[in-house]
PDB file of C-alpha atoms in Angstrom:
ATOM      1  CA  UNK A   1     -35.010 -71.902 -21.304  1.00  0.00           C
ATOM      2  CA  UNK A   2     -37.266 -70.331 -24.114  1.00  0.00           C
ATOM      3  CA  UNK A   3     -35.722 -69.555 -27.117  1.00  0.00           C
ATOM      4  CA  UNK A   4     -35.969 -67.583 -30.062  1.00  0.00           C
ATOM      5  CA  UNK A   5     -34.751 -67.416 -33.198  1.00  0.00           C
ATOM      6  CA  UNK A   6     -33.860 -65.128 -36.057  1.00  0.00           C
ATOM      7  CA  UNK A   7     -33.512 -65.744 -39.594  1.00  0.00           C
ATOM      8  CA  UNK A   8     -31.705 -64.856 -41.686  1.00  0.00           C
ATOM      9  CA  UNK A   9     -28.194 -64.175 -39.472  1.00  0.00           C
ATOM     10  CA  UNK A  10     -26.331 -62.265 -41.496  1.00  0.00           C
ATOM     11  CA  UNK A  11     -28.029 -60.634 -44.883  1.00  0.00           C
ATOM     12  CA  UNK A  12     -26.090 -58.513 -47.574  1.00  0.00           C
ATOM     13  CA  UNK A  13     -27.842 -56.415 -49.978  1.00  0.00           C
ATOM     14  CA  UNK A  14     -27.431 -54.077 -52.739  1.00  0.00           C
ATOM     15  CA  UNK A  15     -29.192 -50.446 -52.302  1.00  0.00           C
ATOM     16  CA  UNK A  16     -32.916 -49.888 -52.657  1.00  0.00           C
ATOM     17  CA  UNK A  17     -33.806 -53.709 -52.393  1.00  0.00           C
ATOM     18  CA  UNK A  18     -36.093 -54.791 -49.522  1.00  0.00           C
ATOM     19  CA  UNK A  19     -35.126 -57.139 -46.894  1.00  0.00           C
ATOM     20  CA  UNK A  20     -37.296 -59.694 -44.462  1.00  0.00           C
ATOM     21  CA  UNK A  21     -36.341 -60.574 -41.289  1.00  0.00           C
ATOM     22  CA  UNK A  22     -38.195 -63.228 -39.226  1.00  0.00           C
ATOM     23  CA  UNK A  23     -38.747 -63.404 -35.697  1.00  0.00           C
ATOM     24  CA  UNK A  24     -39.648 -66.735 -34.040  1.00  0.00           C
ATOM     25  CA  UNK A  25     -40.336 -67.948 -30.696  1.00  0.00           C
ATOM     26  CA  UNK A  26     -39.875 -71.551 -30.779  1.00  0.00           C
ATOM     27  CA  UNK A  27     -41.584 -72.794 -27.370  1.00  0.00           C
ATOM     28  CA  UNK A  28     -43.847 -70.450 -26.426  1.00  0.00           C
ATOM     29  CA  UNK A  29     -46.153 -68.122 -27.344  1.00  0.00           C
ATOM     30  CA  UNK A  30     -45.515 -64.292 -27.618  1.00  0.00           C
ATOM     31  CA  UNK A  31     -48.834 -62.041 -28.273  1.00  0.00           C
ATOM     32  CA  UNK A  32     -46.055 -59.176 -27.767  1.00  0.00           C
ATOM     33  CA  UNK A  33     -42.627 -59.113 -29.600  1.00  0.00           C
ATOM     34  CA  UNK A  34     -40.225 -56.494 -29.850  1.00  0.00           C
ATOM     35  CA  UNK A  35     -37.700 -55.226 -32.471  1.00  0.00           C
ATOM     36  CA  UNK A  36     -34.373 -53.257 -31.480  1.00  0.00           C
ATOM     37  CA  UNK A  37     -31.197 -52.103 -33.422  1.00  0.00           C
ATOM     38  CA  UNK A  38     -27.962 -51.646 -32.599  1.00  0.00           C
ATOM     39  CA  UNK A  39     -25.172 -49.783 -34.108  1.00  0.00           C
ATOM     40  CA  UNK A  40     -21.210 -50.188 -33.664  1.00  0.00           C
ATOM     41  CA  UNK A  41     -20.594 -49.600 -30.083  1.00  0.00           C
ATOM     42  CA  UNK A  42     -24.033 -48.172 -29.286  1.00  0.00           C
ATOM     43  CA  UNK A  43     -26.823 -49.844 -26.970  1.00  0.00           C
ATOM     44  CA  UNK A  44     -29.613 -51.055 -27.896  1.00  0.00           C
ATOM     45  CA  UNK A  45     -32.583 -48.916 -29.190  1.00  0.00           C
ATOM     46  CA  UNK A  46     -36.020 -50.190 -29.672  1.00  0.00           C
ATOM     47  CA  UNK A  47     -37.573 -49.563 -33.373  1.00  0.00           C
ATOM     48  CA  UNK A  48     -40.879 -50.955 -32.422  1.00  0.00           C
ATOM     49  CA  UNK A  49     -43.246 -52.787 -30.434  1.00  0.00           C
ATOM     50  CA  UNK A  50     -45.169 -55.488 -32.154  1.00  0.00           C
ATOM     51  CA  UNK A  51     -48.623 -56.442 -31.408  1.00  0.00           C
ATOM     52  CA  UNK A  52     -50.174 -59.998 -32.793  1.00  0.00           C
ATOM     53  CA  UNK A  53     -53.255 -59.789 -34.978  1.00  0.00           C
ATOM     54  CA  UNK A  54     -52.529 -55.033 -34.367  1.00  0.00           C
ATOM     55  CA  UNK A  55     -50.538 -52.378 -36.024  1.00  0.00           C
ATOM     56  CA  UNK A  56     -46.984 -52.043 -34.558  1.00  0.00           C
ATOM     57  CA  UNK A  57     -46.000 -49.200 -32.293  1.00  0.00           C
ATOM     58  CA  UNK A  58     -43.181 -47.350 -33.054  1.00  0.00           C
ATOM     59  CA  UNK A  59     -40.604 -45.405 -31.031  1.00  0.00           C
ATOM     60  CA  UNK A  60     -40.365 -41.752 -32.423  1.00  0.00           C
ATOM     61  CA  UNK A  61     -38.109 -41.027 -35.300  1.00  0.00           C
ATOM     62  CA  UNK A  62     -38.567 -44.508 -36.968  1.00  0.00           C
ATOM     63  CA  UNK A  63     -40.043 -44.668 -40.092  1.00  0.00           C
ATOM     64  CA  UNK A  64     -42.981 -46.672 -39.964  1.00  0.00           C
ATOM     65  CA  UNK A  65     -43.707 -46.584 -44.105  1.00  0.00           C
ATOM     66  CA  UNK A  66     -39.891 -48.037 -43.949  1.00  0.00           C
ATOM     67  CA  UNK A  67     -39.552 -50.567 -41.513  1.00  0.00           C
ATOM     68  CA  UNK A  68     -42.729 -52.762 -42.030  1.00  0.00           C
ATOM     69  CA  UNK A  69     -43.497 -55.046 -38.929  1.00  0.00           C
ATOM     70  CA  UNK A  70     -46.389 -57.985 -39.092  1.00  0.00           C
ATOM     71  CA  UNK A  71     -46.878 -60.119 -36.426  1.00  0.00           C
ATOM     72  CA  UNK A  72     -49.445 -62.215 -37.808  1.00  0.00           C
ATOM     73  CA  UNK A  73     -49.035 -65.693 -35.248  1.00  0.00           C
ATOM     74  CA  UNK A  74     -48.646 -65.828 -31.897  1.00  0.00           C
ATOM     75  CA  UNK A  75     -45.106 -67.185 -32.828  1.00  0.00           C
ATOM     76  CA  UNK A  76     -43.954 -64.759 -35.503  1.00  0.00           C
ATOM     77  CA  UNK A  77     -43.071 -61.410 -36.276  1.00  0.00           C
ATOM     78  CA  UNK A  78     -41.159 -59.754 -39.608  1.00  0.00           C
ATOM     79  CA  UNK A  79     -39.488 -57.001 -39.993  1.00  0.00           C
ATOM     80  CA  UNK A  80     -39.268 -55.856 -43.723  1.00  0.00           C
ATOM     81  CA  UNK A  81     -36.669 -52.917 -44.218  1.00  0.00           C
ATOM     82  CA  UNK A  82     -38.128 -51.595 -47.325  1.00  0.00           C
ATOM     83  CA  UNK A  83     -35.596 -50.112 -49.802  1.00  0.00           C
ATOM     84  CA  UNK A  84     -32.631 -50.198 -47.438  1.00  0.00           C
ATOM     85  CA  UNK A  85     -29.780 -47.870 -48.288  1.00  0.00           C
ATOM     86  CA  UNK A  86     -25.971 -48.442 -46.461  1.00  0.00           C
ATOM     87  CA  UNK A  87     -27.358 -46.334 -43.231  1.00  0.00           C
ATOM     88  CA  UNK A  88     -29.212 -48.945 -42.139  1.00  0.00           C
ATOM     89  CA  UNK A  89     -26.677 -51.388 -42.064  1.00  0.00           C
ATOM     90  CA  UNK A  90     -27.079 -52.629 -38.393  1.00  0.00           C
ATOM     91  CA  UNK A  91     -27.513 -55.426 -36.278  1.00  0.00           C
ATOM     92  CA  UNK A  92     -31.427 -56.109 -35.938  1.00  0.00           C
ATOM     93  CA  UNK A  93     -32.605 -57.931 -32.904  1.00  0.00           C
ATOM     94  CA  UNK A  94     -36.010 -59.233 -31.924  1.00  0.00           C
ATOM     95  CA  UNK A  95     -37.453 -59.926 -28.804  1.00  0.00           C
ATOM     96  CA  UNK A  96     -40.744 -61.757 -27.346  1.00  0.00           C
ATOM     97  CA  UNK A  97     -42.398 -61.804 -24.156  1.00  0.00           C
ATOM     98  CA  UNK A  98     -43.864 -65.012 -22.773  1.00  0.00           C
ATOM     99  CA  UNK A  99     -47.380 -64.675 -22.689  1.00  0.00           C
ATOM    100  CA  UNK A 100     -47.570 -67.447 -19.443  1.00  0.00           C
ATOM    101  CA  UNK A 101     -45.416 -64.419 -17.901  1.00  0.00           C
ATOM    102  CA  UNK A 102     -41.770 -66.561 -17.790  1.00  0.00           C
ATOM    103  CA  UNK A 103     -39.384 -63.651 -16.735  1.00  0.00           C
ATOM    104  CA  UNK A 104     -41.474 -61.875 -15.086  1.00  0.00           C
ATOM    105  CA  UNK A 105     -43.710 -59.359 -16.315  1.00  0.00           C
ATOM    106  CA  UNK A 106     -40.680 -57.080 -18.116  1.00  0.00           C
ATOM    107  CA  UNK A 107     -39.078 -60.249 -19.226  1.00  0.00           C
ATOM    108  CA  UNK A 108     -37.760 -60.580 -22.733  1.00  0.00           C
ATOM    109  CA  UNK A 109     -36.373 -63.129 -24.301  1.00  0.00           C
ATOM    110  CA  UNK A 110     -33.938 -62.319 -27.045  1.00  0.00           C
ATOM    111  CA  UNK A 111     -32.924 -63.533 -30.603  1.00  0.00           C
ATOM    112  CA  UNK A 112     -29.273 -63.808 -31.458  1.00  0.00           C
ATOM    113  CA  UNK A 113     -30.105 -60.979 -34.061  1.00  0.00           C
ATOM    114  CA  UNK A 114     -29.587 -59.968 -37.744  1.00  0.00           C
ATOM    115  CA  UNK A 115     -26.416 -58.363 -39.037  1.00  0.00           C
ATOM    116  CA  UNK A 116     -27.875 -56.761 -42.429  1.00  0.00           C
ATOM    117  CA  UNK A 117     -25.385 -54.737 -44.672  1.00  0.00           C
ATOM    118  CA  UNK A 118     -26.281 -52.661 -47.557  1.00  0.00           C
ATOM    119  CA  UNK A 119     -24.275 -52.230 -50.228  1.00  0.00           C
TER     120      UNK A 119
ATOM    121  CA  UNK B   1     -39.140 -45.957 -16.184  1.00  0.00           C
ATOM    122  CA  UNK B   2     -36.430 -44.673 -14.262  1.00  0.00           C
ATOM    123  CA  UNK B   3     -33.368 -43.803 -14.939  1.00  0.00           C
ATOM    124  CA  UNK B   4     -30.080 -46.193 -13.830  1.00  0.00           C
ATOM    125  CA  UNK B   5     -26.284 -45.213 -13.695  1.00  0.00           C
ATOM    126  CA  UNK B   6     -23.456 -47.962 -14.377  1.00  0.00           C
ATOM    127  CA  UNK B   7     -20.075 -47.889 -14.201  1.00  0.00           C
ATOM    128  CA  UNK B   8     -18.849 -47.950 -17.976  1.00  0.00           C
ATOM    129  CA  UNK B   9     -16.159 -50.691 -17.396  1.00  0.00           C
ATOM    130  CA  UNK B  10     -14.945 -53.177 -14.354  1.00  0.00           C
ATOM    131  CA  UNK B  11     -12.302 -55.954 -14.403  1.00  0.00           C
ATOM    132  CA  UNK B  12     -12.545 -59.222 -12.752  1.00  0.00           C
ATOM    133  CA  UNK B  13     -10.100 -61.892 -12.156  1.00  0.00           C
ATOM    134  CA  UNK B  14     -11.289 -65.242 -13.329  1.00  0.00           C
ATOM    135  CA  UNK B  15     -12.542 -67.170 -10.661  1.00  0.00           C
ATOM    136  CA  UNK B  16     -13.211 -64.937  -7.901  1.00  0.00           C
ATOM    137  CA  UNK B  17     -16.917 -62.813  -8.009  1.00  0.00           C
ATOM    138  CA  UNK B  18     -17.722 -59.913 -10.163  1.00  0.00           C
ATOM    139  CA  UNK B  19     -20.232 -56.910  -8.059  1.00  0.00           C
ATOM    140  CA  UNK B  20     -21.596 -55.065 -10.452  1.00  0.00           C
ATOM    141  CA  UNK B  21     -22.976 -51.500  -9.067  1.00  0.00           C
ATOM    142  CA  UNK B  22     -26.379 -50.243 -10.266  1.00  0.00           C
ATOM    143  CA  UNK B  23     -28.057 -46.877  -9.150  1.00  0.00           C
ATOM    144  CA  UNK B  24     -31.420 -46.120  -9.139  1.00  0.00           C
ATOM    145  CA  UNK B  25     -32.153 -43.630  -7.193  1.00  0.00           C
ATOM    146  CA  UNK B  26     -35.638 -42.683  -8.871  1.00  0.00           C
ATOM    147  CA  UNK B  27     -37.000 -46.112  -9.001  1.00  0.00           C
ATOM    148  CA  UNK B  28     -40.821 -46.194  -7.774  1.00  0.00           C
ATOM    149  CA  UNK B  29     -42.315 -48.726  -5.384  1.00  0.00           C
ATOM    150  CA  UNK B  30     -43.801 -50.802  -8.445  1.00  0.00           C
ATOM    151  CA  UNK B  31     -40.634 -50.952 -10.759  1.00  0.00           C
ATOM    152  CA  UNK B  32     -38.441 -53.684 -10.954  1.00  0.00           C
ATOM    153  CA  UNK B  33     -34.952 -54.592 -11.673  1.00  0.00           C
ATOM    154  CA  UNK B  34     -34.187 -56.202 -14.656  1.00  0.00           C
ATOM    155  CA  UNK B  35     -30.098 -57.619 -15.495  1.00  0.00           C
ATOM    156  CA  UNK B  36     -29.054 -58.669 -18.808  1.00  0.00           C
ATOM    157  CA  UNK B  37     -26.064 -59.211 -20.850  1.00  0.00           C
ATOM    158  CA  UNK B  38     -24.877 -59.025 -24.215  1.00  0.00           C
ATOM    159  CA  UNK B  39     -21.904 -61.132 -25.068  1.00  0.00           C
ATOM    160  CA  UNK B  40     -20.337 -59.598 -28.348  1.00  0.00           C
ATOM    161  CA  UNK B  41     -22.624 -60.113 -30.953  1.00  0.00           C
ATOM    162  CA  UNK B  42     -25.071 -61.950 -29.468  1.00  0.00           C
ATOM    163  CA  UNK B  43     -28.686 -60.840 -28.448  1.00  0.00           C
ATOM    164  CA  UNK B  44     -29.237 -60.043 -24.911  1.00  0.00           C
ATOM    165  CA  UNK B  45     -29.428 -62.663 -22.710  1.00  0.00           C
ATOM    166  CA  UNK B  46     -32.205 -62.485 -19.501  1.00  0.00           C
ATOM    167  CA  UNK B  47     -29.941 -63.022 -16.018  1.00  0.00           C
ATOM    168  CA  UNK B  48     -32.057 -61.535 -13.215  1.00  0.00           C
ATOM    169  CA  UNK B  49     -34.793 -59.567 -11.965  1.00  0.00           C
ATOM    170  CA  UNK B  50     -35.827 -58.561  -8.401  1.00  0.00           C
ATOM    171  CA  UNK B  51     -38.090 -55.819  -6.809  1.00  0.00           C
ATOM    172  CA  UNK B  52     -37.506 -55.147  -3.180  1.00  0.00           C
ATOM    173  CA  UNK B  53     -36.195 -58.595  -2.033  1.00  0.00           C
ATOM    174  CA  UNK B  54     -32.108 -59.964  -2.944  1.00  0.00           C
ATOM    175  CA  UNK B  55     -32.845 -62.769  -5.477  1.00  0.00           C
ATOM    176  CA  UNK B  56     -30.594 -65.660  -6.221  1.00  0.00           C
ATOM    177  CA  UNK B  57     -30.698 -67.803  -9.543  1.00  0.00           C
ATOM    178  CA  UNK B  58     -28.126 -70.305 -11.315  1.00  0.00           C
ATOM    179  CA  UNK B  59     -26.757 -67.856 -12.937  1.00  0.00           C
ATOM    180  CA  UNK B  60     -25.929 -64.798 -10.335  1.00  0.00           C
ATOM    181  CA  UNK B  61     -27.646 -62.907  -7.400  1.00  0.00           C
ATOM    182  CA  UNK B  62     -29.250 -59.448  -7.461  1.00  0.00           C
ATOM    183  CA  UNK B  63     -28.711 -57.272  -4.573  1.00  0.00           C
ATOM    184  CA  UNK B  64     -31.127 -54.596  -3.460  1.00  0.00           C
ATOM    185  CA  UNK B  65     -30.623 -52.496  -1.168  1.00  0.00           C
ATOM    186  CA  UNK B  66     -33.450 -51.357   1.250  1.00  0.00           C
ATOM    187  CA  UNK B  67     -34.118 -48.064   0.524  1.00  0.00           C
ATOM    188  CA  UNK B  68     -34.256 -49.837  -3.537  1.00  0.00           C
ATOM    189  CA  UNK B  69     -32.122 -47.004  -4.831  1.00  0.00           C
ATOM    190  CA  UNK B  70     -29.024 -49.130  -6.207  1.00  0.00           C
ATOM    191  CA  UNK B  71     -28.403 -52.908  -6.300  1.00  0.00           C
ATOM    192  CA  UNK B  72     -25.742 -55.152  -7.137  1.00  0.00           C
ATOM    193  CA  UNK B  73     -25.851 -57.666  -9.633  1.00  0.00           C
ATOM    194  CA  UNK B  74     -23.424 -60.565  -8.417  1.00  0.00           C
ATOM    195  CA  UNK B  75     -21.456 -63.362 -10.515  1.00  0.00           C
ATOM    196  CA  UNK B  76     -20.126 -65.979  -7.653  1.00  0.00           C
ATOM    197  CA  UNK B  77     -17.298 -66.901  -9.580  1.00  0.00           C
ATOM    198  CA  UNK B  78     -16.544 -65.419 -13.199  1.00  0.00           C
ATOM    199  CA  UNK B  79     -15.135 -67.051 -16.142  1.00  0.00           C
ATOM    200  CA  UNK B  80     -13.878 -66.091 -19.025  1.00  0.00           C
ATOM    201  CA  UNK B  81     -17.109 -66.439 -20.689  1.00  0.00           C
ATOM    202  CA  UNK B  82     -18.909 -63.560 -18.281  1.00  0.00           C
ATOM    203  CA  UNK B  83     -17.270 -61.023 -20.398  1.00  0.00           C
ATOM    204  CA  UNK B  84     -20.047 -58.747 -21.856  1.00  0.00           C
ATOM    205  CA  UNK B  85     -21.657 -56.069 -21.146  1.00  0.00           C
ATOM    206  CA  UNK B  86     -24.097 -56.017 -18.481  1.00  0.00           C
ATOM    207  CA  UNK B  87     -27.420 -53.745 -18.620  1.00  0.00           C
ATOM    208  CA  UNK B  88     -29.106 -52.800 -15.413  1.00  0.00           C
ATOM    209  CA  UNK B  89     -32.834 -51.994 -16.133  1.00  0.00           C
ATOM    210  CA  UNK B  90     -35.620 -50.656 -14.017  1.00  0.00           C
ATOM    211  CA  UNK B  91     -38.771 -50.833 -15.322  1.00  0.00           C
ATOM    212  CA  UNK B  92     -42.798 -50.583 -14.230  1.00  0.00           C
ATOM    213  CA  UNK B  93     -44.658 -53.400 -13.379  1.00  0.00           C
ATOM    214  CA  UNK B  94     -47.735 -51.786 -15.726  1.00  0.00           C
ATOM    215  CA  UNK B  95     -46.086 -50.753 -18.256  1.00  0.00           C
ATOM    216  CA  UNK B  96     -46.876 -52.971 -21.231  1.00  0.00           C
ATOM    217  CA  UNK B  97     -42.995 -54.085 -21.607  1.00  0.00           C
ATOM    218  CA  UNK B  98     -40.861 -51.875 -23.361  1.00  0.00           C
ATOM    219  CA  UNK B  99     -36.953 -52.397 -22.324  1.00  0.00           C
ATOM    220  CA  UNK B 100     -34.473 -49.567 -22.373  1.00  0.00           C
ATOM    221  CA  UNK B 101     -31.316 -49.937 -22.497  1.00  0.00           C
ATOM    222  CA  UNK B 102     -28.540 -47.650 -21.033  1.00  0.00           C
ATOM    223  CA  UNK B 103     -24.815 -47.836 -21.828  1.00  0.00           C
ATOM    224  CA  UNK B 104     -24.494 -50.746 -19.418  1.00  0.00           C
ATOM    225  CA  UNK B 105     -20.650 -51.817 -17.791  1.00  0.00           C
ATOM    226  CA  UNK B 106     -18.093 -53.954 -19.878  1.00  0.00           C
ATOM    227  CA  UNK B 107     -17.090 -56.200 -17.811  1.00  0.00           C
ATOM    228  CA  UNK B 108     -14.403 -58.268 -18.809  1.00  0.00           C
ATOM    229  CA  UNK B 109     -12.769 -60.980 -17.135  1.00  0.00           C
ATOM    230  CA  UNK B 110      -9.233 -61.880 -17.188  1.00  0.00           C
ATOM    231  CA  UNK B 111      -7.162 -65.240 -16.819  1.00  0.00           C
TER     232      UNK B 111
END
């Protein structure tokens, strides 16, 4: 099946630094990706969607100035958390949706996500 | 998208088949049913999806009912390794692919 991957897996960082997670789909193509965080126990809850060569859309109540999204290939998205402070320690997970429509059209295919940690 | 109701937990013997009950009782004729899982700190992981007709993959099969207001998501024989929680998710067929995710059913499988 299509996969995609997330780097880095785990991050730690100290207060007020900035951090870069990538978002790759590694067989296909994805004009559409998708970013989501999770707390302890929670679901998931989508941050933003993420548009190749557009701005990102983001869900209300996430800070767009703080959570920086490019998607500039067809095979990559970031997500830069821009001086992160211990609140938004989370898991971070991307997601991409075939453009040749695999899935289906709601189908997502999911990274194995981004534990950050601010210290 | 409409809305979907899970049970928050279910057990499951290994080996014999996990049903796990969805309802949807607001779903539209153009929204589909989506089933993932996330095993504990994974990502999601795609298992299903169906819109009016039962569907049958390698991994499970996806009951609908006719009316489409609840369906059952079906793992023939669970292991050990089907313990996760499972997301039931309805969503439109033109809407430009935003998932969300409810609070899903634990399901966890035991020896």
């Amino acid at each position: 099946g299509a996969v995609v991957s997330q780097h880095p897996s785990w991050v730690i960082c100290k207060s007020g630094t900035s951090v870069k997670i990538e978002c790759r789909s590694l067989d296909f193509q994805a004009t559409t990706m998708f970013w989501y965080r999770q707390f302890p126990k929670q679901s998931l809850m989508l941050m933003a969607t993420s548009n190749e060569g557009s701005k990102a859309t983001y869900e209300q109540g996430v800070e767009k100035d703080k959570f920086l999204i490019n998607h500039a290939s067809l095979t990559l998205s970031t997500l830069t958390v821009t001086s992160a402070h211990p609140e938004d320690s989370s898991f971070y997970i991307c997601s991409a949706r075939d453009d040749s429509g695999g899935l289906g059209i709601g189908g997502q295919y999911f990274g194995p996500g981004t534990r950050l940690l601010v210290l | 998208d409409a809305k979907t109701t899970q049970p928050p937990s279910m057990d499951c013997a290994e080996g014999r088949a996990a049903n796990l009950p969805c309802n949807h009782s607001t779903i539209s004729g153009n929204e589909y049913v989506y089933w993932y899982r996330q095993i504990h700190s994974q990502g999601p992981q795609y298992i299903i999806h169906g819109l009016k007709n039962n569907e049958t993959n390698e991994m499970a099969s996806l009951i609908i009912t006719e009316d489409r207001k609840s369906s059952t998501l079906i793992l023939p024989h669970a292991t050990l390794r089907d313990t996760a929680v499972y997301y039931c998710i309805v969503r439109s067929g033109t809407s430009y692919g935003k998932l969300t995710f409810g609070q899903g059913t634990i399901l966890t499988v035991h020896p």
